[in-house]
């Protein structure tokens, strides 16, 4: 059983660093695999016969064995990062218990023992440390008062219960990580992968059915699927986030290798390839930017839940594992968002997540950037609901998948849409339903309905905020914009001259920030169309409190 002093001294960042070190072995393993492939190609070019065939087969086998290690390295990183996250939650609960002790006149000794302290307590002469000193075990307690008056038996009991809860959380996390690491150690001895039996869920299988199929596989069979069928596993709703992350990281590396090979081929051709090279270089830069964000060593660990580099590109990235969090935010960005914008848009999700952690350090919150749709690039496109309608089935299915793969008691699920993303969220909720406990909109041009009750959630769980200086308030409905060709090249901010009547009608329905919509509102400071995530904007606090259910 983890003790009070042990939990207080525990360092989640050390476990994160250990996971990063394991993940860092990917690069040398990948280089060694590439080296074996190059040597095998050289061998085959200058050597033939039975011995050459056997040698080439052996090199191919070694390369395949190295390949089986790659998902395991990512999995080890995941296990350690998730343990660090649960340890942070337990330490947050411990800090809350210590704060409770300070408020209620209860002293905590360096072993977690409790005692009511009279108001006349002045220092450590009594041999009992106040809560703030006991929480930092050391040779002496230091001075200061308990700040809470005389403790009562009821106060002592309340603090004791809070401490037990924190220590129990840490103990469960410790036993779980020990079991997961033991399984990985065993797999290293007996074999990482095993081919699963034939049969896969059909494309139209529900996320719940996919999860049931996945649960019927052994860990070795799951790793085989991640390694050999990443394109099937990576985007599949109903497959747990950890496995999707492993598969999609393999796909990301594969996309990058393919682009580099294409670039070498184009360069070698020596003619007619400049525009093609520019396209390749842009895509490579975008993928490198995404890879850099995924390699971050600070903050909650990123999970790559979806990736498609074609066209403008699409991605789904979670900060923290949504299958294990108490609260989950799905954030849908708006107009002009594409794969190159993932790091910036993920920063917005991270700000809400950070504020949730500040408000509730004893809860674990995951934040998901859902950019799995073709966002409009220009205002004429944004004046149509078509792209939002097209995105609806995929967002519906993704949310169903989050419900299906979550471990333990159901998490509180919140879906947040900004700008055109709010129409995506509203359309999905209206047409397909969303597995969500709350919906939130910021800077919305309308969400496809005129009343909150049409979104399938209790109106009290439908929230909206629009800044007073957000230009979205000033734009006429799209029917009035037809034929204005100038809009094809005008950014949204230039539309301030296109005033609409003050009837609370927006492009896609009644203004959800108007009381007449029937939902609830939260305040926003001035910041235009994109300032909702600024640290001093009350809208950031509002979004976090909605996610937390407060």
Tab-separated table of N, CA and C in Angstrom, residues 236-295:
chain	number	residue	atom	x	y	z
A	236	UNK	N	-10.352	3.183	-36.683
A	236	UNK	CA	-11.560	2.410	-36.379
A	236	UNK	C	-12.157	2.799	-35.034
A	237	UNK	N	-13.327	3.405	-35.083
A	237	UNK	CA	-14.049	3.718	-33.857
A	237	UNK	C	-14.499	2.422	-33.206
A	238	UNK	N	-14.239	2.304	-31.903
A	238	UNK	CA	-14.504	1.075	-31.181
A	238	UNK	C	-13.223	0.354	-30.797
A	239	UNK	N	-12.115	0.681	-31.465
A	239	UNK	CA	-10.798	0.197	-31.048
A	239	UNK	C	-10.271	1.173	-29.994
A	240	UNK	N	-9.740	0.682	-28.880
A	240	UNK	CA	-9.263	1.585	-27.830
A	240	UNK	C	-8.224	2.586	-28.331
A	241	UNK	N	-8.183	3.719	-27.654
A	241	UNK	CA	-7.317	4.827	-28.080
A	241	UNK	C	-5.851	4.424	-28.129
A	242	UNK	N	-5.396	3.610	-27.187
A	242	UNK	CA	-3.979	3.242	-27.151
A	242	UNK	C	-3.575	2.504	-28.418
A	243	UNK	N	-4.396	1.541	-28.860
A	243	UNK	CA	-4.077	0.791	-30.070
A	243	UNK	C	-4.173	1.678	-31.307
A	244	UNK	N	-5.159	2.560	-31.358
A	244	UNK	CA	-5.263	3.475	-32.496
A	244	UNK	C	-4.039	4.372	-32.584
A	245	UNK	N	-3.569	4.831	-31.444
A	245	UNK	CA	-2.379	5.678	-31.425
A	245	UNK	C	-1.167	4.921	-31.974
A	246	UNK	N	-0.981	3.688	-31.528
A	246	UNK	CA	0.146	2.899	-32.027
A	246	UNK	C	0.062	2.726	-33.538
A	247	UNK	N	-1.127	2.375	-34.036
A	247	UNK	CA	-1.301	2.151	-35.470
A	247	UNK	C	-1.089	3.430	-36.272
A	248	UNK	N	-1.660	4.525	-35.803
A	248	UNK	CA	-1.559	5.772	-36.558
A	248	UNK	C	-0.148	6.342	-36.547
A	249	UNK	N	0.614	6.107	-35.492
A	249	UNK	CA	2.011	6.535	-35.509
A	249	UNK	C	2.795	5.739	-36.546
A	250	UNK	N	2.477	4.439	-36.703
A	250	UNK	CA	3.100	3.672	-37.780
A	250	UNK	C	2.698	4.232	-39.150
A	251	UNK	N	1.423	4.581	-39.302
A	251	UNK	CA	0.961	5.151	-40.566
A	251	UNK	C	1.642	6.486	-40.851
A	252	UNK	N	1.799	7.315	-39.818
A	252	UNK	CA	2.478	8.598	-39.993
A	252	UNK	C	3.902	8.383	-40.502
A	253	UNK	N	4.619	7.457	-39.878
A	253	UNK	CA	5.983	7.162	-40.323
A	253	UNK	C	5.983	6.621	-41.751
A	254	UNK	N	4.992	5.793	-42.076
A	254	UNK	CA	4.902	5.253	-43.428
A	254	UNK	C	4.616	6.320	-44.465
A	255	UNK	N	3.703	7.247	-44.139
A	255	UNK	CA	3.424	8.360	-45.063
A	255	UNK	C	4.687	9.175	-45.310
A	256	UNK	N	5.422	9.419	-44.268
A	256	UNK	CA	6.640	10.222	-44.410
A	256	UNK	C	7.685	9.495	-45.267
A	257	UNK	N	7.869	8.200	-45.032
A	257	UNK	CA	8.815	7.430	-45.833
A	257	UNK	C	8.408	7.423	-47.302
A	258	UNK	N	7.112	7.278	-47.561
A	258	UNK	CA	6.638	7.266	-48.947
A	258	UNK	C	6.880	8.610	-49.630
A	259	UNK	N	6.653	9.695	-48.901
A	259	UNK	CA	6.891	11.020	-49.479
A	259	UNK	C	8.370	11.250	-49.757
A	260	UNK	N	9.232	10.808	-48.856
A	260	UNK	CA	10.668	10.959	-49.079
A	260	UNK	C	11.118	10.143	-50.289
A	261	UNK	N	10.573	8.939	-50.445
A	261	UNK	CA	10.903	8.119	-51.612
A	261	UNK	C	10.419	8.792	-52.894
A	262	UNK	N	9.204	9.361	-52.831
A	262	UNK	CA	8.678	10.072	-54.001
A	262	UNK	C	9.545	11.280	-54.325
A	263	UNK	N	10.000	11.972	-53.309
A	263	UNK	CA	10.841	13.135	-53.546
A	263	UNK	C	12.160	12.745	-54.212
A	264	UNK	N	12.751	11.642	-53.739
A	264	UNK	CA	14.001	11.179	-54.352
A	264	UNK	C	13.784	10.813	-55.815
A	265	UNK	N	12.658	10.168	-56.099
A	265	UNK	CA	12.377	9.774	-57.479
A	265	UNK	C	12.164	10.989	-58.377
A	266	UNK	N	11.431	11.982	-57.865
A	266	UNK	CA	11.191	13.192	-58.658
A	266	UNK	C	12.499	13.941	-58.894
A	267	UNK	N	13.320	14.048	-57.860
A	267	UNK	CA	14.593	14.743	-57.997
A	267	UNK	C	15.495	14.033	-58.997
A	268	UNK	N	15.456	12.714	-58.980
A	268	UNK	CA	16.308	11.947	-59.892
A	268	UNK	C	15.865	12.089	-61.336
A	269	UNK	N	14.562	12.332	-61.545
A	269	UNK	CA	14.074	12.461	-62.925
A	269	UNK	C	14.620	13.704	-63.596
A	270	UNK	N	14.867	14.768	-62.820
A	270	UNK	CA	15.546	15.952	-63.320
A	270	UNK	C	14.743	16.879	-64.199
A	271	UNK	N	13.456	16.635	-64.389
A	271	UNK	CA	12.675	17.531	-65.247
A	271	UNK	C	11.213	17.543	-64.821
A	272	UNK	N	10.616	18.701	-64.946
A	272	UNK	CA	9.172	18.846	-64.785
A	272	UNK	C	8.630	18.563	-63.408
A	273	UNK	N	9.474	18.650	-62.371
A	273	UNK	CA	8.986	18.251	-61.072
A	273	UNK	C	8.955	19.336	-60.028
A	274	UNK	N	9.139	20.587	-60.389
A	274	UNK	CA	9.218	21.638	-59.364
A	274	UNK	C	7.919	21.779	-58.575
A	275	UNK	N	6.816	21.841	-59.249
A	275	UNK	CA	5.548	21.992	-58.529
A	275	UNK	C	5.268	20.757	-57.684
A	276	UNK	N	5.625	19.605	-58.205
A	276	UNK	CA	5.424	18.377	-57.449
A	276	UNK	C	6.320	18.358	-56.217
A	277	UNK	N	7.553	18.808	-56.358
A	277	UNK	CA	8.453	18.879	-55.206
A	277	UNK	C	7.934	19.843	-54.155
A	278	UNK	N	7.377	20.974	-54.599
A	278	UNK	CA	6.822	21.928	-53.636
A	278	UNK	C	5.660	21.301	-52.865
A	279	UNK	N	4.820	20.561	-53.578
A	279	UNK	CA	3.705	19.894	-52.904
A	279	UNK	C	4.214	18.871	-51.894
A	280	UNK	N	5.194	18.085	-52.292
A	280	UNK	CA	5.755	17.076	-51.383
A	280	UNK	C	6.361	17.750	-50.163
A	281	UNK	N	7.103	18.835	-50.404
A	281	UNK	CA	7.764	19.513	-49.283
A	281	UNK	C	6.749	20.122	-48.326
A	282	UNK	N	5.652	20.646	-48.853
A	282	UNK	CA	4.606	21.192	-47.973
A	282	UNK	C	4.001	20.083	-47.115
A	283	UNK	N	3.710	18.957	-47.740
A	283	UNK	CA	3.116	17.852	-46.978
A	283	UNK	C	4.092	17.318	-45.938
A	284	UNK	N	5.365	17.213	-46.323
A	284	UNK	CA	6.373	16.760	-45.365
A	284	UNK	C	6.472	17.712	-44.179
A	285	UNK	N	6.462	19.016	-44.465
A	285	UNK	CA	6.540	19.992	-43.374
A	285	UNK	C	5.334	19.866	-42.447
A	286	UNK	N	4.152	19.628	-43.027
A	286	UNK	CA	2.948	19.462	-42.218
A	286	UNK	C	3.048	18.211	-41.338
A	287	UNK	N	3.481	17.111	-41.931
A	287	UNK	CA	3.619	15.878	-41.156
A	287	UNK	C	4.694	16.011	-40.085
A	288	UNK	N	5.771	16.715	-40.407
A	288	UNK	CA	6.828	16.920	-39.410
A	288	UNK	C	6.310	17.774	-38.248
A	289	UNK	N	5.470	18.772	-38.578
A	289	UNK	CA	4.885	19.582	-37.511
A	289	UNK	C	3.995	18.756	-36.598
A	290	UNK	N	3.216	17.857	-37.199
A	290	UNK	CA	2.372	16.971	-36.405
A	290	UNK	C	3.235	16.030	-35.571
A	291	UNK	N	4.266	15.452	-36.195
A	291	UNK	CA	5.146	14.535	-35.465
A	291	UNK	C	5.825	15.238	-34.300
A	292	UNK	N	6.207	16.495	-34.509
A	292	UNK	CA	6.829	17.247	-33.421
A	292	UNK	C	5.881	17.433	-32.253
A	293	UNK	N	4.613	17.704	-32.555
A	293	UNK	CA	3.635	17.862	-31.464
A	293	UNK	C	3.396	16.537	-30.756
A	294	UNK	N	3.401	15.447	-31.502
A	294	UNK	CA	3.201	14.139	-30.886
A	294	UNK	C	4.386	13.729	-30.020
A	295	UNK	N	5.549	14.304	-30.298
A	295	UNK	CA	6.754	13.959	-29.535
A	295	UNK	C	6.937	14.836	-28.301
